[in-house]
Short mmCIF file of C-alpha atoms in Angstrom, two decimals:
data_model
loop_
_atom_site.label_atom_id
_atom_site.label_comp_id
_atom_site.label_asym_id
_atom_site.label_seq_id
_atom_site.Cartn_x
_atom_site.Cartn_y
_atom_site.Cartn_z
CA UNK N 3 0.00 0.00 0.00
CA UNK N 4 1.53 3.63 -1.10
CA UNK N 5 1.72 5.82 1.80
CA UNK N 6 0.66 9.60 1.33
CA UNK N 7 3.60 12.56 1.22
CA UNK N 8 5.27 12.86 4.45
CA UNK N 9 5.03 9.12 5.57
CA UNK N 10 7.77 6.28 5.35
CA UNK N 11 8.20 3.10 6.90
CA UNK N 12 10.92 2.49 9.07
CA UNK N 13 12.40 -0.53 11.25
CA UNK N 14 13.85 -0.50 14.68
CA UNK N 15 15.35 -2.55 17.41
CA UNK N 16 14.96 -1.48 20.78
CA UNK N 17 15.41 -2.94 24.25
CA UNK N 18 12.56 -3.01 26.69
CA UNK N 19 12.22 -4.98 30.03
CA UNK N 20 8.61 -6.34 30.28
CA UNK N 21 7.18 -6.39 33.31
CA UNK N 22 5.83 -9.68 34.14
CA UNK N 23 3.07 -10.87 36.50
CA UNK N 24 6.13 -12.55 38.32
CA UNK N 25 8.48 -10.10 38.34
CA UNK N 26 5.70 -7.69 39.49
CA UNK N 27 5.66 -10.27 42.77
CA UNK N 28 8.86 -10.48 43.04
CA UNK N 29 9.07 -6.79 44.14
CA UNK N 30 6.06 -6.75 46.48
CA UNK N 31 7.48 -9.30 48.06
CA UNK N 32 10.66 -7.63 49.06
CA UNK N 33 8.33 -4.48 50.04
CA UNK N 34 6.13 -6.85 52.06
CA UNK N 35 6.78 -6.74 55.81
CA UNK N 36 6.75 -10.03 58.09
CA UNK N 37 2.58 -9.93 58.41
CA UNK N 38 1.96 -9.20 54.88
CA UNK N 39 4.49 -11.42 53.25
CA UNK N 40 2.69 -14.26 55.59
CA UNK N 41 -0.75 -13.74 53.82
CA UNK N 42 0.38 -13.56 50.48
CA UNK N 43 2.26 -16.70 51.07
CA UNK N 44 -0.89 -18.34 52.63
CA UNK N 45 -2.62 -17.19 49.62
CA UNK N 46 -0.27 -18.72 47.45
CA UNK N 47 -0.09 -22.32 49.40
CA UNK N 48 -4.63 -22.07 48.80
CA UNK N 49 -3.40 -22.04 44.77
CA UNK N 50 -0.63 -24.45 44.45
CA UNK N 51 -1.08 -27.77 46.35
CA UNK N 52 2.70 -27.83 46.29
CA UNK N 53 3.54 -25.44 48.84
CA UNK N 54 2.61 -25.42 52.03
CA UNK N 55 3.37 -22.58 54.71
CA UNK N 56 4.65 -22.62 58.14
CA UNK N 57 4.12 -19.71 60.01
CA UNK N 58 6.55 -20.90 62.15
CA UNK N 59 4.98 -18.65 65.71
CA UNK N 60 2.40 -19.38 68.25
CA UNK N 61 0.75 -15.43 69.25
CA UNK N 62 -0.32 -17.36 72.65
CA UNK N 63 3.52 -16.87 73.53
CA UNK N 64 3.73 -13.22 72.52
CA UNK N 65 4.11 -10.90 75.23
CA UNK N 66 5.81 -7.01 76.03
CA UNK N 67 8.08 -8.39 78.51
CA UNK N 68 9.20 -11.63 76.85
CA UNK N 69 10.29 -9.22 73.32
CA UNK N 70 12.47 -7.61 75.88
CA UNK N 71 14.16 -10.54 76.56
CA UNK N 72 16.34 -12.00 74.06
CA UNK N 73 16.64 -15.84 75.41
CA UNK N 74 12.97 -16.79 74.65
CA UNK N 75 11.32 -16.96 71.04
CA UNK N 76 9.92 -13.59 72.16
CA UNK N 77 12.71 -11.98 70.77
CA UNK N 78 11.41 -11.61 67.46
CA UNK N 79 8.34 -10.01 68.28
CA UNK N 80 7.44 -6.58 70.07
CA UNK N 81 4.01 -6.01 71.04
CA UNK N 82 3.20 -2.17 70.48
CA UNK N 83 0.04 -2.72 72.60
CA UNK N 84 -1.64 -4.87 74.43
CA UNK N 85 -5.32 -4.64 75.34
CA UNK N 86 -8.61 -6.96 75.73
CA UNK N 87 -10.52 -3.78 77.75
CA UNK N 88 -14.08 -3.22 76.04
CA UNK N 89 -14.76 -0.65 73.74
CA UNK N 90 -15.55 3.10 74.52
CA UNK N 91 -19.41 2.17 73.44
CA UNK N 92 -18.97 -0.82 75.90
CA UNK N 93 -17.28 1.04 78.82
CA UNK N 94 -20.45 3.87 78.38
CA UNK N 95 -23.29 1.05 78.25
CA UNK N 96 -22.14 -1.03 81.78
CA UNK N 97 -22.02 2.19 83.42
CA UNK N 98 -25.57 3.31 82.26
CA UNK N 99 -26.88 -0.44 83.23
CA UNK N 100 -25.38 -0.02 86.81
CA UNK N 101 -26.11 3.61 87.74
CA UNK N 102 -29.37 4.77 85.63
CA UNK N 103 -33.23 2.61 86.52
CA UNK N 104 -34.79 1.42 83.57
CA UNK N 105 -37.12 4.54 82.76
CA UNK N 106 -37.58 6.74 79.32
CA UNK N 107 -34.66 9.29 80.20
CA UNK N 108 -32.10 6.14 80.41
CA UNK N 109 -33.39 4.98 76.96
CA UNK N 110 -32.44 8.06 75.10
CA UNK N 111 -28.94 8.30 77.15
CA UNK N 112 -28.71 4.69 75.48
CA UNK N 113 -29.76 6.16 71.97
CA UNK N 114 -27.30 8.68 72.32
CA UNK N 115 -24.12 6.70 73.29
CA UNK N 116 -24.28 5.35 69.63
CA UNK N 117 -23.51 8.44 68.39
CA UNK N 118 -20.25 8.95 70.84
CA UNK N 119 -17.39 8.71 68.27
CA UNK N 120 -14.18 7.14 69.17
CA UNK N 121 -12.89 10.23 70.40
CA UNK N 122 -15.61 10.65 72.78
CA UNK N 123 -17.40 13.26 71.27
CA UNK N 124 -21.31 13.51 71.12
CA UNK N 125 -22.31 13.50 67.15
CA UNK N 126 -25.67 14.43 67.23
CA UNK N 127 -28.56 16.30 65.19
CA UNK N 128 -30.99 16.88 68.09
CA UNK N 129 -34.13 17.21 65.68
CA UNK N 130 -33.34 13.81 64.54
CA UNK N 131 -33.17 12.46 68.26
CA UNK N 132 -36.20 14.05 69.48
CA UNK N 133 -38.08 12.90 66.64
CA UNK N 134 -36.68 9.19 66.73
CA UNK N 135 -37.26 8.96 70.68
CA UNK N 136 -40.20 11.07 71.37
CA UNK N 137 -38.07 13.26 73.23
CA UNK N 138 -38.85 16.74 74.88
CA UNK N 139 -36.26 19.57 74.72
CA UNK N 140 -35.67 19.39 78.49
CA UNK N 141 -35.64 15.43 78.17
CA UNK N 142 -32.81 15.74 75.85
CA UNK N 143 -30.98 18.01 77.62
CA UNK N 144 -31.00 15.97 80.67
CA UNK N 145 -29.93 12.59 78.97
CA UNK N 146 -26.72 14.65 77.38
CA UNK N 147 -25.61 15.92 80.88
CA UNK N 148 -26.55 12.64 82.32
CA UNK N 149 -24.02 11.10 79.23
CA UNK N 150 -21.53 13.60 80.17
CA UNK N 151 -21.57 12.59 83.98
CA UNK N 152 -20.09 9.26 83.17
CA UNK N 153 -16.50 8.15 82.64
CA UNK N 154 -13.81 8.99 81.20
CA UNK N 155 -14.26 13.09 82.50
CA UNK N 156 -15.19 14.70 79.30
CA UNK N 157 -17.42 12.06 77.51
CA UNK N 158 -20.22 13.69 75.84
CA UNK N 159 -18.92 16.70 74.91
CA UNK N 160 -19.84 18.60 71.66
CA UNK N 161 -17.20 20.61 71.30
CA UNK N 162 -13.39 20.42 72.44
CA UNK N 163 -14.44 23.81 74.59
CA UNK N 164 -17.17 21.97 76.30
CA UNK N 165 -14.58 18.32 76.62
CA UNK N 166 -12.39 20.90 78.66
CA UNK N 167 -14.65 22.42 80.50
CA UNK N 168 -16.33 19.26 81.56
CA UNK N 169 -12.91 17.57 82.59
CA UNK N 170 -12.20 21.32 84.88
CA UNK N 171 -15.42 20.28 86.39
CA UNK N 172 -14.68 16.75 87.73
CA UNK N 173 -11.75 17.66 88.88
CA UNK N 174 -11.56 19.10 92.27
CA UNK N 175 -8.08 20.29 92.33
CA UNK N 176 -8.43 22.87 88.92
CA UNK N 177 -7.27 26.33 89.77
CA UNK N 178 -9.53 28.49 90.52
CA UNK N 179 -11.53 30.50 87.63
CA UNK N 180 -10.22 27.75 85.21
CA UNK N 181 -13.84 26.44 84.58
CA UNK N 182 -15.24 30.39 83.89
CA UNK N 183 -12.26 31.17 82.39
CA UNK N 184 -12.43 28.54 79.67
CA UNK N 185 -16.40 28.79 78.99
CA UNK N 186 -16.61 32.71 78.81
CA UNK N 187 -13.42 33.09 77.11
CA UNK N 188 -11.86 29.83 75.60
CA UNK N 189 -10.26 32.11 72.44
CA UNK N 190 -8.96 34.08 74.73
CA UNK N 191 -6.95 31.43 76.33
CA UNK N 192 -5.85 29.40 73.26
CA UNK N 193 -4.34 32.79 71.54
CA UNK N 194 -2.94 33.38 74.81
CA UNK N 195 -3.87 36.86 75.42
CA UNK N 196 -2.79 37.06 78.82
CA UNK N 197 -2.85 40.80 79.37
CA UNK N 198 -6.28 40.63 78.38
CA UNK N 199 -7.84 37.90 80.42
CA UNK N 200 -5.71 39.23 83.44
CA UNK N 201 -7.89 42.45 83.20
CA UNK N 202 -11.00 41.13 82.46
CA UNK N 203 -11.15 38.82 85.97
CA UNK N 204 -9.27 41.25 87.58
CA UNK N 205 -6.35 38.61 88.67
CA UNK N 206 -2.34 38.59 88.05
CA UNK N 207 -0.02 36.99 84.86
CA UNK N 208 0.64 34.25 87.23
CA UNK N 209 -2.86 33.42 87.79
CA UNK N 210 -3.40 33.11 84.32
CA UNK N 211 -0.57 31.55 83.22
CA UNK N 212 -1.35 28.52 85.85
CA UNK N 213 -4.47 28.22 84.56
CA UNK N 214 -3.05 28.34 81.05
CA UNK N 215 -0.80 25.08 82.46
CA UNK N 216 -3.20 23.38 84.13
CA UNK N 217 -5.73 23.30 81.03
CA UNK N 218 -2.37 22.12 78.63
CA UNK N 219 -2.84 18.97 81.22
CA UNK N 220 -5.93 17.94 79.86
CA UNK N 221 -6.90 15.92 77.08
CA UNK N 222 -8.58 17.00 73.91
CA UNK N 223 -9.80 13.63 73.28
CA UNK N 224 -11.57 12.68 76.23
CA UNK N 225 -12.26 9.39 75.20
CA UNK N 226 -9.00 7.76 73.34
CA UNK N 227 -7.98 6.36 76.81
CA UNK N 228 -11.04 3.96 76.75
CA UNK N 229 -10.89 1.16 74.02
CA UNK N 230 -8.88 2.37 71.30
CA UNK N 231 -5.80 0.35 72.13
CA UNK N 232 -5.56 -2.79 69.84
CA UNK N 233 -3.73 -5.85 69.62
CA UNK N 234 -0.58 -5.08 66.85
CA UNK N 235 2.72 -6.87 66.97
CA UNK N 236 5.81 -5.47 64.88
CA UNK N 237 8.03 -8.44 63.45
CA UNK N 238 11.57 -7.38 62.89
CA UNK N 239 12.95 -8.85 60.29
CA UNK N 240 17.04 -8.38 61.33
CA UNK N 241 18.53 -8.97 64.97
CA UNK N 242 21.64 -6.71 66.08
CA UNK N 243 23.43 -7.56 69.41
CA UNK N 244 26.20 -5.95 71.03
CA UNK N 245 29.16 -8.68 71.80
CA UNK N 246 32.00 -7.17 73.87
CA UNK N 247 31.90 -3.98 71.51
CA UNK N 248 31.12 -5.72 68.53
CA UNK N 249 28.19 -6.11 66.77
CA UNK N 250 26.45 -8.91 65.43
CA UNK N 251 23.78 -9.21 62.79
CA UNK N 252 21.16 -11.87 62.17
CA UNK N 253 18.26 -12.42 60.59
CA UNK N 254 14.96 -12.90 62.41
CA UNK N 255 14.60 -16.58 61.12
CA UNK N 256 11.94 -17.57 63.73
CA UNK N 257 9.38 -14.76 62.54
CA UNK N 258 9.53 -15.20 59.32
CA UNK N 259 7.22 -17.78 57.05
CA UNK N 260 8.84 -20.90 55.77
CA UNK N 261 8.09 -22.48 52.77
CA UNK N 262 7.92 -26.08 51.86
CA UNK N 263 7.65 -28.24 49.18
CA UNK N 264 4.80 -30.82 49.31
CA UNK N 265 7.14 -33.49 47.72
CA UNK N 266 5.22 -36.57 48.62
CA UNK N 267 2.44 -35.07 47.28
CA UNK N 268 4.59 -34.19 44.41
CA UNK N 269 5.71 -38.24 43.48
CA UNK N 270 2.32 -39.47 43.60
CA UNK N 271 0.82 -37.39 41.28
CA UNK N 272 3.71 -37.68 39.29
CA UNK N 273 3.07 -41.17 38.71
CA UNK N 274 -0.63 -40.26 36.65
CA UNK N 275 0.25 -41.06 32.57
CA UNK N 276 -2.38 -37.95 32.08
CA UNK N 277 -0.58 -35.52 29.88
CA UNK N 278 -3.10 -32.21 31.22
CA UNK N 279 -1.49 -33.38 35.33
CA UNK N 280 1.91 -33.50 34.23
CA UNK N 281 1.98 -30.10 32.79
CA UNK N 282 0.19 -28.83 35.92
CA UNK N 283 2.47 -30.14 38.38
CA UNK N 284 5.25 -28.84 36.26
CA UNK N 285 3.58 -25.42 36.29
CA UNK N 286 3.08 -25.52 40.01
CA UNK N 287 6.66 -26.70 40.68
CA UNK N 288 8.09 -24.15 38.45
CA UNK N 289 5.80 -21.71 41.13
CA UNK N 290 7.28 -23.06 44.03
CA UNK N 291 11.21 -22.41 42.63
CA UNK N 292 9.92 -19.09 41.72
CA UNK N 293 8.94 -18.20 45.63
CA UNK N 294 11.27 -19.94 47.29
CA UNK N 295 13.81 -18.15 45.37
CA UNK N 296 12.37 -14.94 45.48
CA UNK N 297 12.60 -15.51 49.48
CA UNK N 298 16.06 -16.25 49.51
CA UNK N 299 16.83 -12.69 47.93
CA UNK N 300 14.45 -10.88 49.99
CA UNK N 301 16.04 -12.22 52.86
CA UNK N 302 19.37 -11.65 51.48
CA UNK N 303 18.51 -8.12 50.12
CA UNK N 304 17.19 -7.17 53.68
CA UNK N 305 20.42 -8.18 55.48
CA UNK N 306 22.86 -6.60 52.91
CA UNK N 307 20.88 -3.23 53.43
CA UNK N 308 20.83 -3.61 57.48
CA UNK N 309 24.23 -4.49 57.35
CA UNK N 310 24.92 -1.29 55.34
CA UNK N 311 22.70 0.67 58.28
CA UNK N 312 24.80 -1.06 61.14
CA UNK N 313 28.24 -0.04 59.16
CA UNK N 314 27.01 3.57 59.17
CA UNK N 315 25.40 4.39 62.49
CA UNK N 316 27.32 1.76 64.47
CA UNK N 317 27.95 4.45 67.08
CA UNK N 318 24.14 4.36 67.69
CA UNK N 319 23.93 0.44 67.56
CA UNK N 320 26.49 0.99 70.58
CA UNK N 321 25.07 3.23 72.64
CA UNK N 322 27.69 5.91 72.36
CA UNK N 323 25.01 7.89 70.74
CA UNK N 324 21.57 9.02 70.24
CA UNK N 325 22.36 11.15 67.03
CA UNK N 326 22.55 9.42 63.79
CA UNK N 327 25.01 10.17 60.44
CA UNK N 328 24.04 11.09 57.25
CA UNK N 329 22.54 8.64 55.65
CA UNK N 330 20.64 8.40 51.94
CA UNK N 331 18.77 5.81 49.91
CA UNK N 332 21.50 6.50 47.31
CA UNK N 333 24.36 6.22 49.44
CA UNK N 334 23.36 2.51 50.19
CA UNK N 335 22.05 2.03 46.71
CA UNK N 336 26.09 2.87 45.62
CA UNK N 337 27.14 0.67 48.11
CA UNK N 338 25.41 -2.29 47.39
CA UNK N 339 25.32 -1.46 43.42
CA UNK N 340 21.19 -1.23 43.15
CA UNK N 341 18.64 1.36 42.40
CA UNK N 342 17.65 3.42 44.93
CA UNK N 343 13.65 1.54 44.81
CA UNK N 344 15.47 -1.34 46.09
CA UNK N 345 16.69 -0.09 49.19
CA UNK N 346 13.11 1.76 49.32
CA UNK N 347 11.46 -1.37 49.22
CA UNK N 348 13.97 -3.14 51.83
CA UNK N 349 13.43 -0.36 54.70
CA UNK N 350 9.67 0.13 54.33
CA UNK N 351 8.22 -1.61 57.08
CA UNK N 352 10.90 -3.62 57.97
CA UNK N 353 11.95 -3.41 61.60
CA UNK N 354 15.04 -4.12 63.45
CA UNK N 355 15.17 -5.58 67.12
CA UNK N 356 18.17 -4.36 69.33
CA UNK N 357 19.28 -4.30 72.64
CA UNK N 358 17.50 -1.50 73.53
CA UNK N 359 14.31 -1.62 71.43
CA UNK N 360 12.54 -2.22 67.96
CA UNK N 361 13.39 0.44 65.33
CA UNK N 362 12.13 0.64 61.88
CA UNK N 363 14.93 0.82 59.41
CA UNK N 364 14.26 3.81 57.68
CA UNK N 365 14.66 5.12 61.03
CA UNK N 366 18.58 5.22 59.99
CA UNK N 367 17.77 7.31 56.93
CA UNK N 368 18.15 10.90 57.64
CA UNK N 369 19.33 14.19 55.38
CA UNK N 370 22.51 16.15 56.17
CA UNK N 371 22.93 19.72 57.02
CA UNK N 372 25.31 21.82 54.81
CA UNK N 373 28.50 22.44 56.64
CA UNK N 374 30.24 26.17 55.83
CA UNK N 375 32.96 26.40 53.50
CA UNK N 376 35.10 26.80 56.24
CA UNK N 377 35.65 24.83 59.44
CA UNK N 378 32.19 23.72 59.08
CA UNK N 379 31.33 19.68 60.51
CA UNK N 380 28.55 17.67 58.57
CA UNK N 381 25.77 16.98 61.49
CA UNK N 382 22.62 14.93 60.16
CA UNK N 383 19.25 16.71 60.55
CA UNK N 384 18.35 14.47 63.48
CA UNK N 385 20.95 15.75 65.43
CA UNK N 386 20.32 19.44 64.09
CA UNK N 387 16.49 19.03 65.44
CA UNK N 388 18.01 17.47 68.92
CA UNK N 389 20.04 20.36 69.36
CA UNK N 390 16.99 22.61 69.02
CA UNK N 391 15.07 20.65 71.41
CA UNK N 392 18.24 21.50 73.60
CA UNK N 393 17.68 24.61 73.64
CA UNK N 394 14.62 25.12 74.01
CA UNK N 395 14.58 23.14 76.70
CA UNK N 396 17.27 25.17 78.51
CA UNK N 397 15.79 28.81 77.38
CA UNK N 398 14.58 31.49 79.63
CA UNK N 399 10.66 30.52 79.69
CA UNK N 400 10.33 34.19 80.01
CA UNK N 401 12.26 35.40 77.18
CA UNK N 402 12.05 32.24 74.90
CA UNK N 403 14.34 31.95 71.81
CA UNK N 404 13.10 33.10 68.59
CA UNK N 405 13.94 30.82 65.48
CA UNK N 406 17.02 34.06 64.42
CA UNK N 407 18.40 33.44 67.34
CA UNK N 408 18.59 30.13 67.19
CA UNK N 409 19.94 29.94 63.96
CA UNK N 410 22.62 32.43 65.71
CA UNK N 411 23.64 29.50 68.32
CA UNK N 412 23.95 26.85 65.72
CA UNK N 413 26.01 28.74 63.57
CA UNK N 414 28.52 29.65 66.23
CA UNK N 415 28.47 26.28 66.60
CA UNK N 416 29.66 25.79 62.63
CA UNK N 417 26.00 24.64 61.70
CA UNK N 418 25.29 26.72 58.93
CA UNK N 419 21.31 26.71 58.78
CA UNK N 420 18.95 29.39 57.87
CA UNK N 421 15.81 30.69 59.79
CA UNK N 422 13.26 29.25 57.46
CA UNK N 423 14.74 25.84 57.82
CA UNK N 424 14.78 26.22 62.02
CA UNK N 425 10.86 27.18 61.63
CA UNK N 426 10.31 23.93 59.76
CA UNK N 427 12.08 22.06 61.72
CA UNK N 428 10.72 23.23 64.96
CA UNK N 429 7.31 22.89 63.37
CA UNK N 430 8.34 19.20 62.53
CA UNK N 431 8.69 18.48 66.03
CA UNK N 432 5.17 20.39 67.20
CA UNK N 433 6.95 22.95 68.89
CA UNK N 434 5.25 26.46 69.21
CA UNK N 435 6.70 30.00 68.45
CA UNK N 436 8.46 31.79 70.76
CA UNK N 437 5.44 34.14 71.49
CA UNK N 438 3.55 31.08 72.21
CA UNK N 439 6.04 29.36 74.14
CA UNK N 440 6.44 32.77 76.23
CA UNK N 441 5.50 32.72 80.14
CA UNK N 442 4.93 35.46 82.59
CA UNK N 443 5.75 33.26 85.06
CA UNK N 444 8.55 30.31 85.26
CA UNK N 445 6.64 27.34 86.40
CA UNK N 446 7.99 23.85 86.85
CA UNK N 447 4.92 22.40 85.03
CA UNK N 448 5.34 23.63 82.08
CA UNK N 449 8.16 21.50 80.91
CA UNK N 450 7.22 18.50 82.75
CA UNK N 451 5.23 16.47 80.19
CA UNK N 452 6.87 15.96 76.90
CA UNK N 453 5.20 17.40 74.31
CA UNK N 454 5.02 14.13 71.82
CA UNK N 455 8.27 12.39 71.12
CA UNK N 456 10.84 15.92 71.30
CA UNK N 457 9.44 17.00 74.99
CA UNK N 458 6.46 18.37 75.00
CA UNK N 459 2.77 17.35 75.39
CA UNK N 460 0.64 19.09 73.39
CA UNK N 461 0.67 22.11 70.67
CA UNK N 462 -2.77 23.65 72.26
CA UNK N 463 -2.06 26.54 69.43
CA UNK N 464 -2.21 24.34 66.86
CA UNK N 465 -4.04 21.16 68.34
CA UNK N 466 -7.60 23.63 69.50
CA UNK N 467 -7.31 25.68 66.56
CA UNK N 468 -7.59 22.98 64.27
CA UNK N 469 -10.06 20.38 66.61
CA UNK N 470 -12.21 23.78 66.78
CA UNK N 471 -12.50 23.54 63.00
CA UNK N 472 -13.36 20.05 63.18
CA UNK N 473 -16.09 20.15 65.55
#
């Protein structure tokens, strides 16, 4: 056939890698962790009556204390919580059976408890109720404060001002005005205009400002305390100890899944002259090969990384440390000659158990900080952020440091950072501004509870701001 002006035909040879169906498995197997790579495995052994799978652990044996202790086949496993307490809708409905008689007002406090959330917050359209439970105004009103008389303090509550004021109120020990204080001005408090609230009830910085503390003590989610904790285990799939100084990897053998090949199984259907069996058993062998295989360099692709990891933070590993290096997904790709999706794949959910607790192994993985050109030292952004948490830790509560001056300390300290990278970093770790983190008054409390995992407890600025939106 001619082709029209402007068109020719023309041959060429190109390279492409096809992705097959196996090849596809291949790679979520290495990005599997322990629990997932078990199911697809189990999954696998349902299709091919070749393989069959040996989860190899008992979960009646699992236990916080025995993953502490490396001499028992608790080693491999760390429980991240452990709970067989009823559920928050639970907790609510014994209480209402033991405390309330069985009259029309308990009926719609039942109603109502299906519509606590998790959080224990009321979620409620209160036309709806009335009209599903024949409810009067004043009925409904008295089966919500009747709710938010039960426990956990705070239950009930429609808002996160009313979950606060409700926990002020059971508690007999609140500071005085804290309960008027957070119902008449609540915005007040959470912007932290002091000056302001000190003139309005006619009472000193201090007195504010220990109300201000006492309120950062309470919880915004009244009822996460009750139920929400469930059953998870974290499988590691590597094992470092420290012998005499030196340290020792290891796989996690005992956690992992073990295939096995069904070979008796295997000979006596091999014996069958039918043509269709023979190709299916070869099929389903060549299946088997494939997986157990594929295993062999997970497993081996796993180590190589974590033994990469160990070279580069062994200082950690030790003890001698709690800062980490530099470290990059390309600097261990280099190492170990692979692409950088490889060592991805490897870290993502895989966990490693040490002396002195469970770490996931991207944990290890963290950016450096540009030195100066000139007697600069390379410090990894962990360490950077540590160093702030220093410091704020150790600043004059009533003259806090501001993110310039900050960047002032660290660069006398040849860490060569700029203010817009401190701000990021200290928002990272949920710490407020330096107007927020001001007080009129120095008060032990305030830097007694950590606020998440860098020291403090909660970022109210940010934390009622934001639940305020939500509710």
């Amino acid at each position: 056939m001619a082709l029209g002006p402007g068109f020719r035909q023309q041959q060429r040879q190109s390279q492409k890698l096809a992705m097959t169906q196996r090849l596809q498995q291949s790679i979520q197997m290495l990005q599997f962790n322990v629990e997932e790579l078990r199911d697809f495995l189990t999954q696998k052994a349902l299709e091919n009556p070749l393989i069959d799978v040996d989860t190899n652990w008992n979960n009646n044996h699992a236990s916080l204390n025995a993953a502490k202790n490396v001499t028992t086949k608790a080693d491999f496993i760390e429980r991240v919580s452990t709970s067989n307490q009823h559920s928050l809708f639970e907790y609510l409905l014994d209480q209402i059976h033991l405390t309330m008689r069985d009259t029309h007002l308990r009926q719609i406090v039942l109603y109502l408890i299906e519509y606590v959330d998790v959080n224990g917050y009321l979620r409620i359209d209160e036309r709806q109720v009335r009209q599903e439970t024949k409810a009067t105004p004043i009925e409904l009103l008295d089966a919500i404060t009747l709710l938010q008389q039960l426990d956990p303090p705070g239950v009930g509550a429609r808002s996160l001002q009313e979950a606060l004021m409700l926990q002020t109120e059971n508690d007999d020990h609140a500071p005085n005005l804290a309960y008027i204080v957070l119902e008449e001005s609540f915005d007040e408090l959470v912007n932290r205009q002091w000056d302001l609230l000190a003139k309005k009830y006619q009472v000193t910085l201090a007195d504010i400002s220990s109300i201000y503390d006492y309120v950062r003590t309470l919880t915004p989610v009244p009822g996460a305390a009750i139920g929400q904790e469930t059953t998870g285990y974290i499988f590691p799939d590597l094992v470092v100890t420290n012998q005499g100084g030196q340290l020792a990897l290891r796989t996690a053998s005992m956690a992992q899944p073990v295939v096995k090949f069904r070979s008796r199984y295997y000979q006596q259907m091999g014996q069958h002259d039918d043509q269709e069996v023979t190709e299916y058993l070869k099929e389903k062998k060549s299946e088997y090969d494939w997986i157990a295989n594929s295993l062999q360099q997970r497993e081996a692709t796993i180590f190589r990384v974590g033994t990469a990891i160990i070279e580069r933070q062994a200082d950690f590993f030790l003890e001698k440390t709690t800062d980490l290096r530099p470290l990059l997904l390309r600097d261990v790709a280099q190492q170990l000659k692979v692409h950088e999706s490889t060592i991805s794949r490897s870290i993502n959910g895989k966990y490693i158990q040490t002396d002195f607790g469970m770490f996931e192994l991207k944990r290890f993985f963290t950016k450096a900080v540009s030195k100066r050109p000139t007697g600069g030292k390379i410090v990894s952004a962990d360490s950077v952020q540590h160093r702030i948490v220093t410091l704020i830790e150790q600043e004059n509560k009533e003259k806090p440091l501001s993110d310039q001056k900050i960047v002032q300390i660290l660069n006398a300290e040849n860490v060569e950072l700029s203010r817009r990278t401190v701000a990021k970093y200290r928002e990272n770790l949920n710490i407020p501004s330096s107007s927020r983190r001001k007080q009129y008054l120095r008060t032990e409390r305030y830097f007694n509870a950590p606020f998440g995992p860098v020291g403090y407890k909660f970022n109210w600025g940010f934390i009622c701001n934001h639940l305020m939106n939500l509710l």
